[in-house]
XYZ file of C-alpha atoms in Angstrom:
125
model
C -14.299 -22.159 1.886
C -12.526 -25.369 0.878
C -9.279 -23.951 1.865
C -10.630 -22.601 4.921
C -12.160 -26.111 5.904
C -8.770 -27.706 5.239
C -6.842 -25.261 7.089
C -9.045 -26.025 10.147
C -8.905 -29.792 9.705
C -5.252 -29.356 9.451
C -4.857 -27.485 12.946
C -7.089 -30.214 14.320
C -4.931 -32.819 13.078
C -1.816 -30.970 14.511
C -3.446 -30.488 17.630
C -4.737 -33.917 18.101
C -0.912 -35.586 17.056
C 0.687 -32.878 19.621
C -1.789 -33.842 22.440
C -1.353 -37.385 21.940
C 2.546 -36.897 22.053
C 2.654 -35.169 25.116
C 0.039 -37.494 26.900
C 2.280 -40.307 25.922
C 5.686 -38.597 27.268
C 3.789 -37.769 30.473
C 2.440 -40.636 31.080
C 5.450 -42.430 30.559
C 7.508 -40.318 32.793
C 4.564 -40.663 35.384
C 5.159 -44.641 35.120
C 8.808 -44.145 35.770
C 7.842 -42.109 38.976
C 5.644 -44.892 40.006
C 8.186 -47.369 39.672
C 10.774 -45.282 41.600
C 8.833 -44.163 44.400
C 5.704 -45.679 46.209
C 2.801 -43.934 44.614
C -0.720 -44.958 46.222
C -2.825 -46.454 43.302
C -5.667 -44.083 44.277
C -3.374 -40.936 42.920
C -2.840 -42.808 39.415
C -6.248 -42.220 38.118
C -6.624 -38.742 38.880
C -3.210 -37.615 37.656
C -3.944 -39.484 34.342
C -6.959 -37.227 33.970
C -4.852 -34.130 34.957
C -1.914 -35.030 32.442
C -4.554 -35.597 29.504
C -6.336 -32.396 30.047
C -2.989 -30.622 30.148
C -1.907 -32.315 26.834
C -5.345 -31.247 24.960
C -4.551 -27.515 25.967
C -0.656 -27.845 25.241
C -2.366 -29.088 21.760
C -4.977 -26.193 21.264
C -2.675 -23.454 22.378
C 0.219 -24.102 20.108
C -1.708 -25.495 17.152
C -4.948 -23.520 16.677
C -6.003 -20.404 15.597
C -8.623 -18.042 17.528
C -11.045 -18.440 14.763
C -13.747 -20.908 16.071
C -11.232 -22.313 18.662
C -13.577 -23.312 21.007
C -15.332 -25.503 18.575
C -12.132 -27.157 17.055
C -10.941 -27.500 20.675
C -13.666 -29.709 21.804
C -13.102 -31.828 18.571
C -9.306 -31.886 19.296
C -10.207 -32.964 23.185
C -12.640 -35.909 21.574
C -10.004 -36.995 19.136
C -7.080 -36.895 21.347
C -8.947 -38.921 23.547
C -9.763 -41.921 21.180
C -6.351 -41.523 20.011
C -4.768 -42.057 23.153
C -7.298 -44.757 24.308
C -6.459 -46.765 21.357
C -2.679 -45.793 21.253
C -2.782 -47.412 24.985
C -4.713 -50.410 24.103
C -2.135 -51.230 21.690
C 0.462 -51.126 24.499
C -1.511 -52.848 26.772
C -2.380 -55.348 24.024
C -6.271 -55.494 24.805
C -9.318 -53.294 23.856
C -11.801 -53.000 26.583
C -14.291 -50.363 26.183
C -16.746 -49.201 28.872
C -19.071 -45.938 30.087
C -15.444 -44.765 31.628
C -14.249 -44.369 28.185
C -17.513 -42.380 27.111
C -16.804 -39.952 30.035
C -12.970 -39.760 29.267
C -13.989 -38.638 25.680
C -16.855 -36.130 27.198
C -13.926 -34.873 29.256
C -11.518 -34.321 26.625
C -13.937 -32.329 24.429
C -14.722 -30.271 27.122
C -11.081 -29.661 28.134
C -10.784 -28.931 24.298
C -13.656 -26.791 24.435
C -12.388 -24.458 27.401
C -9.084 -24.518 26.238
C -9.681 -23.157 22.784
C -11.963 -20.326 24.428
C -9.040 -19.369 26.587
C -6.588 -19.610 23.266
C -9.065 -17.267 21.909
C -9.081 -15.081 24.887
C -5.621 -14.989 25.318
C -4.233 -14.110 21.621
C -7.444 -12.304 20.506
C -8.979 -12.186 17.313
């Protein structure tokens, strides 16, 4: 049982790290696009949300095994949301927390849950 728990924790940890790296890379690439082209400010928030959801999906798809993948995916999504929040807060040099952040973490958990369930369906048991 202990080995199974540590294996699941390793899967979740790898997934969170991969999701955070993909999020950082995609957001930096999107920032370059914003800098080069006239992108309306109304587009920035939805694109950032799509980037986060896709990053969580990548983390779940490439690192989680099908056993309880939906639960592990929800944990990955929430943890990846928290980790990327703190990474971007460090980059920005300020921490401001509000209900928008809580909703962002819940969206991450939902995206992780759905990604884990989808990975189970695609890979099978």
